[in-house]
PDB file of C-alpha atoms and ligand atoms in Angstrom:
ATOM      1  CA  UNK A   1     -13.315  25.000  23.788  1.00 71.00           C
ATOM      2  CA  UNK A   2     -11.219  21.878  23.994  1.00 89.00           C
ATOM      3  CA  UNK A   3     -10.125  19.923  20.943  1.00 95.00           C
ATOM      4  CA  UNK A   4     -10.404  16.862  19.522  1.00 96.00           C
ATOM      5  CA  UNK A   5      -7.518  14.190  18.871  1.00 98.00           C
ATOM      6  CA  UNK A   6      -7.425  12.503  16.265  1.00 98.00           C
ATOM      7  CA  UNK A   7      -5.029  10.103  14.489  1.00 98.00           C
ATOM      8  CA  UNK A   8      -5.204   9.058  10.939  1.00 98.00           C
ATOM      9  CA  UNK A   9      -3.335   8.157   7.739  1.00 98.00           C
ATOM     10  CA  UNK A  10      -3.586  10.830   5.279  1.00 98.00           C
ATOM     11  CA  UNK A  11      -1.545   9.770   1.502  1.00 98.00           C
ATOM     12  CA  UNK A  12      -0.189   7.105   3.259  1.00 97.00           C
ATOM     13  CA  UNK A  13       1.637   9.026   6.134  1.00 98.00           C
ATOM     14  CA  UNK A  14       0.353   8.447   9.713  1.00 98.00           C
ATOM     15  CA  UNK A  15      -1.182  12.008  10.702  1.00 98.00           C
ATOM     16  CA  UNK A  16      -2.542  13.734  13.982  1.00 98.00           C
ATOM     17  CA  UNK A  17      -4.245  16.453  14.425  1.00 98.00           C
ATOM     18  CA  UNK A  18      -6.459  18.722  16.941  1.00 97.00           C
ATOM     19  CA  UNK A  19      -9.637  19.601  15.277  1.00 97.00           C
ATOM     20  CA  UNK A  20     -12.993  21.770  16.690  1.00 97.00           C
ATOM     21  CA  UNK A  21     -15.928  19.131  17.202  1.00 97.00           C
ATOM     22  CA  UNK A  22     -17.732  21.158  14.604  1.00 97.00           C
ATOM     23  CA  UNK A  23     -14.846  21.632  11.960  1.00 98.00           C
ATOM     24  CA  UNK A  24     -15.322  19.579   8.587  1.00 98.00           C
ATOM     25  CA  UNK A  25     -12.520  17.407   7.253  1.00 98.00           C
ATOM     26  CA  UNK A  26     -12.338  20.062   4.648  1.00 98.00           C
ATOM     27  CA  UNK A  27     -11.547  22.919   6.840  1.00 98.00           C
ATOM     28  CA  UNK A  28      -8.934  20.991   8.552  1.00 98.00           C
ATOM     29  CA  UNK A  29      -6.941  19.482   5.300  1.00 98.00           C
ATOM     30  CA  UNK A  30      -7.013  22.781   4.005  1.00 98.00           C
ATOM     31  CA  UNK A  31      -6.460  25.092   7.243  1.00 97.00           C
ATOM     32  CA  UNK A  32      -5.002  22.913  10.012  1.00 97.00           C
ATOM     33  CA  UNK A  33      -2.699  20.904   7.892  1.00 98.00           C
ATOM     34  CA  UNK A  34      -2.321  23.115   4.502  1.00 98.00           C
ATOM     35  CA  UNK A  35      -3.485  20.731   2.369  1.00 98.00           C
ATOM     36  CA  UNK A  36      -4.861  23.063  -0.248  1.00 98.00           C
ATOM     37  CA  UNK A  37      -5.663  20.879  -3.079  1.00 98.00           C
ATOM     38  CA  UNK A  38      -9.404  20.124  -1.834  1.00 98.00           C
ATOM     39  CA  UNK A  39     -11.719  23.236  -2.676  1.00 98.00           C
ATOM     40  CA  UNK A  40     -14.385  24.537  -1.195  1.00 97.00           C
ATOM     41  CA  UNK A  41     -16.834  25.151  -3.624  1.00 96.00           C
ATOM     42  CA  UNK A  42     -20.015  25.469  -2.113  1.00 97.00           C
ATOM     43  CA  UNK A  43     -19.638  23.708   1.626  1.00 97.00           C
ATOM     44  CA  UNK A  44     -22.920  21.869   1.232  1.00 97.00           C
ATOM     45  CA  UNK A  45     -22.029  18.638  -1.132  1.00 97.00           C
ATOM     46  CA  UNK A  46     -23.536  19.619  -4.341  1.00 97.00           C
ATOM     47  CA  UNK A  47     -20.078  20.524  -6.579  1.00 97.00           C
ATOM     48  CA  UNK A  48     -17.425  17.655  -5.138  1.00 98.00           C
ATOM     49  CA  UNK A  49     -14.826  19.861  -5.479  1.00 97.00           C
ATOM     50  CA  UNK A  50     -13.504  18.736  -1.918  1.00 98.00           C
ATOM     51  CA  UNK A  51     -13.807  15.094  -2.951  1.00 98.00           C
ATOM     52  CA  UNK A  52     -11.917  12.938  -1.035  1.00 98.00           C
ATOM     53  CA  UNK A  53     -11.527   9.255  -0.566  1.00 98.00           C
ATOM     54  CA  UNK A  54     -12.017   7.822   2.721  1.00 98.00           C
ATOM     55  CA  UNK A  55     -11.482   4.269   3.319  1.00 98.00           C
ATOM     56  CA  UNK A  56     -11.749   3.187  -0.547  1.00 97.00           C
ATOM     57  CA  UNK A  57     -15.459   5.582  -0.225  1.00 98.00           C
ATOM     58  CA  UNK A  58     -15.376   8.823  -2.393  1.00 98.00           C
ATOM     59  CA  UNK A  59     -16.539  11.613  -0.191  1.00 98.00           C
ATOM     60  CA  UNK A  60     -17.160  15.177   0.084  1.00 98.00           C
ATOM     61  CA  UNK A  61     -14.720  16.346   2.797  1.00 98.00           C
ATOM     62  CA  UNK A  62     -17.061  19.535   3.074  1.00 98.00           C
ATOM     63  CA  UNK A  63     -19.939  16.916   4.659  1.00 98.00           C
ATOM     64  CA  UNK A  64     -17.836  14.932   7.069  1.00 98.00           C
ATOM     65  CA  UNK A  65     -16.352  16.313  10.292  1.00 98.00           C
ATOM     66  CA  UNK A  66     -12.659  15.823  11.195  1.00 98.00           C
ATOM     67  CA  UNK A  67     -13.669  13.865  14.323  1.00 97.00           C
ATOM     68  CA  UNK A  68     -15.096  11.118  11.883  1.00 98.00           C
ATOM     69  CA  UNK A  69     -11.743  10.226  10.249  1.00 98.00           C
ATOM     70  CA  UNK A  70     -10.123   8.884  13.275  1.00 98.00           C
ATOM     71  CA  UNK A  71      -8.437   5.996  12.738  1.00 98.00           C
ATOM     72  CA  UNK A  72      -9.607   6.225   8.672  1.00 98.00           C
ATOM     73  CA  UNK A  73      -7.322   5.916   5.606  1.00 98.00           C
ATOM     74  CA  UNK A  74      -7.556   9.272   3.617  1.00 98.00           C
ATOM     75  CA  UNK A  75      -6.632  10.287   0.191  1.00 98.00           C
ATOM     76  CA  UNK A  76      -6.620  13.450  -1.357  1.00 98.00           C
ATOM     77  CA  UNK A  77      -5.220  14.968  -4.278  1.00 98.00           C
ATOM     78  CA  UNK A  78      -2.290  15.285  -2.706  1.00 98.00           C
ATOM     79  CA  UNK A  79      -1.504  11.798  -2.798  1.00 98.00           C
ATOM     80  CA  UNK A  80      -2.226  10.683  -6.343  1.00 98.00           C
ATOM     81  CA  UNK A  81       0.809  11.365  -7.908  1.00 97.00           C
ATOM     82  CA  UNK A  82       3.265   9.418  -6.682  1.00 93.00           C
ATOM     83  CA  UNK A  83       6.165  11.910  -6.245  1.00 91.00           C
ATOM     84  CA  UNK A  84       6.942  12.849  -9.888  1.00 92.00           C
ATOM     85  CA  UNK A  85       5.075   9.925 -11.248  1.00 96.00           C
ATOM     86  CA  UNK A  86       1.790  11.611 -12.871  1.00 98.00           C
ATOM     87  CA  UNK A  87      -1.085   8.668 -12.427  1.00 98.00           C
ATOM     88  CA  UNK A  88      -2.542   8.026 -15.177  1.00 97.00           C
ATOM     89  CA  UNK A  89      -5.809   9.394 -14.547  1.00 98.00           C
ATOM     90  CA  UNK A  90      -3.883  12.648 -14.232  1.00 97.00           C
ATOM     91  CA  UNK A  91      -2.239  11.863 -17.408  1.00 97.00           C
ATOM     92  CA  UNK A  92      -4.494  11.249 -19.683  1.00 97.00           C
ATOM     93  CA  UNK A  93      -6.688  14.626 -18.307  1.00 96.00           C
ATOM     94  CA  UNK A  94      -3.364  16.407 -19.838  1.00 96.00           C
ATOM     95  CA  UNK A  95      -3.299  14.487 -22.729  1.00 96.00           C
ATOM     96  CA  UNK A  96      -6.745  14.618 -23.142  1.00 95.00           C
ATOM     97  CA  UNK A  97      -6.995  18.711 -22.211  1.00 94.00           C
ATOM     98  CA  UNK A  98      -9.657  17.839 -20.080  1.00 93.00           C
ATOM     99  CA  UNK A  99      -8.287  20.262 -17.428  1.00 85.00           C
ATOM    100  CA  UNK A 100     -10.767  23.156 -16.015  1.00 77.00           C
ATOM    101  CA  UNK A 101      -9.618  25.458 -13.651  1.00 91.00           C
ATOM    102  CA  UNK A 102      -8.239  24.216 -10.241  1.00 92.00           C
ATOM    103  CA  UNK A 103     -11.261  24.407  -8.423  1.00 93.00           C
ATOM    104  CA  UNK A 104     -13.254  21.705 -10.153  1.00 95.00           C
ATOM    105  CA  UNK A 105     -10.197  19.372 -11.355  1.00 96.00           C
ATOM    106  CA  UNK A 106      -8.941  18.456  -8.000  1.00 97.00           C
ATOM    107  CA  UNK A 107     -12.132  17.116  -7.547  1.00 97.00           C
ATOM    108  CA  UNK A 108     -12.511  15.678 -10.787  1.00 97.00           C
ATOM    109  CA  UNK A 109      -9.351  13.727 -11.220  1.00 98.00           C
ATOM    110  CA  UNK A 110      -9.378  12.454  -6.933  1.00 98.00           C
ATOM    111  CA  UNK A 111     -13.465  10.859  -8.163  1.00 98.00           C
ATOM    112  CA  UNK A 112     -11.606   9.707 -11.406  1.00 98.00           C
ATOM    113  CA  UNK A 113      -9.333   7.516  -9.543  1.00 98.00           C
ATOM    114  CA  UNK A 114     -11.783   6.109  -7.058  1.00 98.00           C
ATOM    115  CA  UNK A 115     -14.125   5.055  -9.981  1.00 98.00           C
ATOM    116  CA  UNK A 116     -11.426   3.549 -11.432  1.00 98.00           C
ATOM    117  CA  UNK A 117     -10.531   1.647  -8.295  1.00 97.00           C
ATOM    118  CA  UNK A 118     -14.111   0.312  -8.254  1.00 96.00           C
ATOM    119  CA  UNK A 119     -14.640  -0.122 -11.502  1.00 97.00           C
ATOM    120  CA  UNK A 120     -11.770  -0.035 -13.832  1.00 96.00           C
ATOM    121  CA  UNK A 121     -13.756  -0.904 -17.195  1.00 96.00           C
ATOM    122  CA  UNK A 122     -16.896   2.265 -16.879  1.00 97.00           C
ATOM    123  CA  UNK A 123     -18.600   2.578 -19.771  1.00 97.00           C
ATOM    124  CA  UNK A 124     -19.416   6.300 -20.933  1.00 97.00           C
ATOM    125  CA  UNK A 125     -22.883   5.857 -19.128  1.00 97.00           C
ATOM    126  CA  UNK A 126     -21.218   4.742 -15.495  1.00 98.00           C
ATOM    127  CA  UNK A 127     -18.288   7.502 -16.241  1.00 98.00           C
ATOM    128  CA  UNK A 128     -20.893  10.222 -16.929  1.00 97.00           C
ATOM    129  CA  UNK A 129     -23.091   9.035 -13.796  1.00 97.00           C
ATOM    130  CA  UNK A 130     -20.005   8.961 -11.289  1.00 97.00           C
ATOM    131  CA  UNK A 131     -19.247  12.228 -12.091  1.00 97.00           C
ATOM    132  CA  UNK A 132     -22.750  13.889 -12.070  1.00 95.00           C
ATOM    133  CA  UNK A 133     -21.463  15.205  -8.738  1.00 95.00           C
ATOM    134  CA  UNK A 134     -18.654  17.085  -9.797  1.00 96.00           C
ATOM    135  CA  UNK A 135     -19.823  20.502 -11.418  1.00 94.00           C
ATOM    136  CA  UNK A 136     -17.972  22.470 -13.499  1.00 89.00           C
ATOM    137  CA  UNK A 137     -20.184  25.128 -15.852  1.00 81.00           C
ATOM    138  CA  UNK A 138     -17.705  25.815 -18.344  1.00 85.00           C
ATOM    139  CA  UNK A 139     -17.150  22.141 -20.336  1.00 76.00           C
ATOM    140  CA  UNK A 140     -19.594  19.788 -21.722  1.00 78.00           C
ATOM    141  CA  UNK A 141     -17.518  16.798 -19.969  1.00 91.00           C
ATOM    142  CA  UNK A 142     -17.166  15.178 -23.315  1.00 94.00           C
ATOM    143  CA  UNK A 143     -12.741  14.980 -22.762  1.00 95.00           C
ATOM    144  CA  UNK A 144     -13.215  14.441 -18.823  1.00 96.00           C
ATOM    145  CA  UNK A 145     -15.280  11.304 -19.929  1.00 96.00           C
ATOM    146  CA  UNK A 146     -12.605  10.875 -23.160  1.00 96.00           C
ATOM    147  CA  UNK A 147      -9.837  10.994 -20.315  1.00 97.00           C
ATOM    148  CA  UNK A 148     -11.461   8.349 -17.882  1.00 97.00           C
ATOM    149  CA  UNK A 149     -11.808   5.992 -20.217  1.00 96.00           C
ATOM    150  CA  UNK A 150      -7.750   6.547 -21.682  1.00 97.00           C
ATOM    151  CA  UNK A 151      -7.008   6.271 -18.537  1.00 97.00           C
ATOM    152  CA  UNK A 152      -8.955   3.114 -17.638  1.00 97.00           C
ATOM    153  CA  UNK A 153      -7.990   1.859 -20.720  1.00 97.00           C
ATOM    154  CA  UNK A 154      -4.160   3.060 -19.181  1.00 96.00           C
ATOM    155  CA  UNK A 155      -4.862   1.313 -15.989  1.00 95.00           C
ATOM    156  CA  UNK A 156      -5.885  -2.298 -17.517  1.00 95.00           C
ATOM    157  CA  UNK A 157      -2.787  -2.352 -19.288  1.00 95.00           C
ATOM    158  CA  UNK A 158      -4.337  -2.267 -23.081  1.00 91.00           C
ATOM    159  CA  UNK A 159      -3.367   1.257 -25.384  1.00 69.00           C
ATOM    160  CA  UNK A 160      -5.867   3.035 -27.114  1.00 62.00           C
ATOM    161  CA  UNK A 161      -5.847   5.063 -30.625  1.00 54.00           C
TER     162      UNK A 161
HETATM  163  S1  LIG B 201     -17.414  22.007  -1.290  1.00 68.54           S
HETATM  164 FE1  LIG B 201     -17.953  19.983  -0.788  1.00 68.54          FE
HETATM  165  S2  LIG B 201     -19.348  19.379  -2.333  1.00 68.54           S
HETATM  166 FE2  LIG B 201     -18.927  21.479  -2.760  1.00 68.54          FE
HETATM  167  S1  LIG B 202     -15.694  24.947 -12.535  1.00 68.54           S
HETATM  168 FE1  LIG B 202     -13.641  24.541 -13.009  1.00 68.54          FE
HETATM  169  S2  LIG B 202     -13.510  25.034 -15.120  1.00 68.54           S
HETATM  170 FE2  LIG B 202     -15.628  25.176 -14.657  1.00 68.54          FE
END
């Protein structure tokens, strides 16, 4: 079966690759180009442990096919950090211990940052609600929400207690 082109910026880097019509963007950032952070959790968008942000949109990578991102602007967990330079959504979930295990935190901190993006003030209500798609069984979210809002809090410049 042939193979699809397709060209794309992936964490800022201009990126080709040869995907199957039917393979998800998930399958190839994690198998055709070894991007790893992205999990798989259960393949049919209910956990968001594959989130993604595509074009400035927070997506499950598990519901979109690689053929769809051509010519899109992608970022995964990959590219938050910038080198060495935590951001501070990721550093307020250490400060905050409001790391899980690494299937659900990729996930967590990559739907983190585009909230942020979008709105960088949430209130515990709109932090709670953007997140109700990222499932984790094993916290009661109460220091992922503490962490978004350090971090917001981080991102508008203004230090909190
Ligand atoms: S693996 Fe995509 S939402 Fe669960
Ligand atoms: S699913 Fe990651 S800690 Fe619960």
């Amino acid at each position: 079966m042939s193979k699809h082109h397709v060209t794309t910026s992936i964490n800022g880097e201009p990126v080709e690759f040869l995907c199957k019509t039917q393979q998800t963007l998930l399958d190839v950032l994690r198998n055709e180009l070894h991007l790893t952070g992205s999990k798989e959790g259960c393949a049919s968008g209910d956990c968001g442990a594959c989130s993604v942000i595509v074009d400035g949109r927070l997506v499950c990578s598990c519901l979109i096919l690689g053929c769809e991102a051509e010519g899109t602007s992608i970022t995964t967990i990959e590219g938050i950090a910038q080198g060495d330079h935590l951001h501070p959504v990721q550093q307020k979930f250490l400060e905050h211990a409001a790391l899980q295990c690494g299937f659900c935190t990729p996930g967590l901190i990559v739907a983190t940052k585009a909230l942020l993006d979008e709105n960088p003030n949430p209130t515990e209500e709109e932090a709670r609600y953007w997140l109700a798609g990222n499932l984790c069984r094993c916290t009661g979210y109460d220091k992922i929400v503490r962490a978004v809002q350090a971090a917001a809090a981080d991102i508008r410049g203004e230090t909190v207690a």
